[in-house]
mmCIF file of C-alpha atoms in Angstrom:
data_model
loop_
_atom_site.group_PDB
_atom_site.id
_atom_site.type_symbol
_atom_site.label_atom_id
_atom_site.label_comp_id
_atom_site.label_asym_id
_atom_site.label_seq_id
_atom_site.Cartn_x
_atom_site.Cartn_y
_atom_site.Cartn_z
ATOM 1 C CA UNK A 25 89.585 -68.304 12.953
ATOM 2 C CA UNK A 26 87.873 -66.030 15.449
ATOM 3 C CA UNK A 27 86.085 -62.936 14.241
ATOM 4 C CA UNK A 28 87.363 -59.792 15.870
ATOM 5 C CA UNK A 29 87.136 -56.116 15.182
ATOM 6 C CA UNK A 30 90.328 -54.137 15.319
ATOM 7 C CA UNK A 31 90.390 -51.456 17.961
ATOM 8 C CA UNK A 32 89.162 -48.218 16.434
ATOM 9 C CA UNK A 33 89.618 -44.771 17.889
ATOM 10 C CA UNK A 34 87.201 -41.908 17.388
ATOM 11 C CA UNK A 35 89.721 -40.406 15.016
ATOM 12 C CA UNK A 36 89.860 -43.626 12.981
ATOM 13 C CA UNK A 37 86.071 -43.766 12.710
ATOM 14 C CA UNK A 38 85.865 -40.087 11.739
ATOM 15 C CA UNK A 39 88.500 -40.637 9.050
ATOM 16 C CA UNK A 40 86.520 -43.616 7.729
ATOM 17 C CA UNK A 41 83.398 -41.461 7.523
ATOM 18 C CA UNK A 42 85.270 -38.647 5.722
ATOM 19 C CA UNK A 43 86.711 -41.174 3.282
ATOM 20 C CA UNK A 44 83.309 -42.737 2.678
ATOM 21 C CA UNK A 45 81.791 -39.328 1.995
ATOM 22 C CA UNK A 46 84.588 -38.630 -0.487
ATOM 23 C CA UNK A 47 84.078 -41.987 -2.202
ATOM 24 C CA UNK A 48 80.347 -41.335 -2.468
ATOM 25 C CA UNK A 49 80.962 -37.893 -3.982
ATOM 26 C CA UNK A 50 83.447 -39.306 -6.523
ATOM 27 C CA UNK A 51 81.023 -42.083 -7.467
ATOM 28 C CA UNK A 52 78.164 -39.652 -7.970
ATOM 29 C CA UNK A 53 76.110 -41.115 -5.131
ATOM 30 C CA UNK A 54 73.498 -38.551 -4.171
ATOM 31 C CA UNK A 55 72.638 -37.450 -0.652
ATOM 32 C CA UNK A 56 69.193 -38.976 -1.158
ATOM 33 C CA UNK A 57 70.763 -42.363 -1.931
ATOM 34 C CA UNK A 58 73.007 -42.137 1.132
ATOM 35 C CA UNK A 59 70.103 -41.104 3.338
ATOM 36 C CA UNK A 60 68.000 -43.996 2.063
ATOM 37 C CA UNK A 61 70.802 -46.475 2.816
ATOM 38 C CA UNK A 62 71.562 -44.977 6.219
ATOM 39 C CA UNK A 63 67.941 -45.144 7.369
ATOM 40 C CA UNK A 64 67.837 -48.878 6.609
ATOM 41 C CA UNK A 65 70.029 -49.422 9.675
ATOM 42 C CA UNK A 66 67.744 -47.386 11.962
ATOM 43 C CA UNK A 67 64.968 -48.736 14.150
ATOM 44 C CA UNK A 68 62.227 -46.976 12.157
ATOM 45 C CA UNK A 69 63.593 -46.586 8.603
ATOM 46 C CA UNK A 70 60.487 -44.986 7.120
ATOM 47 C CA UNK A 71 60.085 -42.284 9.757
ATOM 48 C CA UNK A 72 60.745 -38.604 9.208
ATOM 49 C CA UNK A 73 62.993 -38.676 12.275
ATOM 50 C CA UNK A 74 65.271 -41.299 10.697
ATOM 51 C CA UNK A 75 65.448 -39.338 7.454
ATOM 52 C CA UNK A 76 66.265 -36.123 9.335
ATOM 53 C CA UNK A 77 68.956 -37.848 11.429
ATOM 54 C CA UNK A 78 70.621 -39.304 8.333
ATOM 55 C CA UNK A 79 70.473 -35.982 6.493
ATOM 56 C CA UNK A 80 71.870 -34.117 9.507
ATOM 57 C CA UNK A 81 74.766 -36.575 9.771
ATOM 58 C CA UNK A 82 75.692 -36.048 6.120
ATOM 59 C CA UNK A 83 75.416 -32.267 6.414
ATOM 60 C CA UNK A 84 77.499 -32.265 9.589
ATOM 61 C CA UNK A 85 80.267 -34.463 8.175
ATOM 62 C CA UNK A 86 80.394 -32.417 4.991
ATOM 63 C CA UNK A 87 80.681 -29.224 7.050
ATOM 64 C CA UNK A 88 83.477 -30.618 9.223
ATOM 65 C CA UNK A 89 85.247 -31.885 6.110
ATOM 66 C CA UNK A 90 85.092 -28.325 4.770
ATOM 67 C CA UNK A 91 86.643 -26.893 7.928
ATOM 68 C CA UNK A 92 83.574 -25.996 9.978
ATOM 69 C CA UNK A 93 83.535 -26.662 13.727
ATOM 70 C CA UNK A 94 79.910 -26.094 14.758
ATOM 71 C CA UNK A 95 80.071 -27.825 18.151
ATOM 72 C CA UNK A 96 83.284 -26.025 19.109
ATOM 73 C CA UNK A 97 81.860 -22.687 17.994
ATOM 74 C CA UNK A 98 78.638 -23.206 19.951
ATOM 75 C CA UNK A 99 80.518 -24.405 23.053
ATOM 76 C CA UNK A 100 82.819 -21.398 22.986
ATOM 77 C CA UNK A 101 79.849 -19.005 22.745
ATOM 78 C CA UNK A 102 78.049 -20.762 25.629
ATOM 79 C CA UNK A 103 81.162 -20.664 27.817
ATOM 80 C CA UNK A 104 81.751 -16.983 27.035
ATOM 81 C CA UNK A 105 78.117 -16.200 27.886
ATOM 82 C CA UNK A 106 78.346 -18.157 31.166
ATOM 83 C CA UNK A 107 81.567 -16.390 32.090
ATOM 84 C CA UNK A 108 79.975 -13.022 31.351
ATOM 85 C CA UNK A 109 76.992 -13.943 33.541
ATOM 86 C CA UNK A 110 79.244 -14.999 36.435
ATOM 87 C CA UNK A 111 81.268 -11.804 36.175
ATOM 88 C CA UNK A 112 78.094 -9.686 36.080
ATOM 89 C CA UNK A 113 76.502 -11.457 39.035
ATOM 90 C CA UNK A 114 79.615 -11.635 41.245
ATOM 91 C CA UNK A 115 81.416 -8.477 40.241
ATOM 92 C CA UNK A 116 84.624 -10.514 40.013
ATOM 93 C CA UNK A 117 87.136 -9.881 37.276
ATOM 94 C CA UNK A 118 87.137 -12.389 34.369
ATOM 95 C CA UNK A 119 90.465 -13.835 35.569
ATOM 96 C CA UNK A 120 88.963 -14.718 38.960
ATOM 97 C CA UNK A 121 85.598 -15.901 37.600
#
């Protein structure tokens, strides 16, 4: 039988990550244990960069799971700032800019 991976969407992968985080929490797996396991799959497992990347991923997923949208929030602020700059430099109304 041929090995094949079912087609996964971004939403499917995100759901898997949320579920895994929930399973880890229920099992009492600490962030340090998760970070240690995650870095094993990285090119330089013992580096501070790998540890920081793993920790950031856990913090991000936990935040999103709790309703935070940090990328959306930051994007919206950047777009609002750009729009304000265009309006100020062109004198056009926000609807036209």
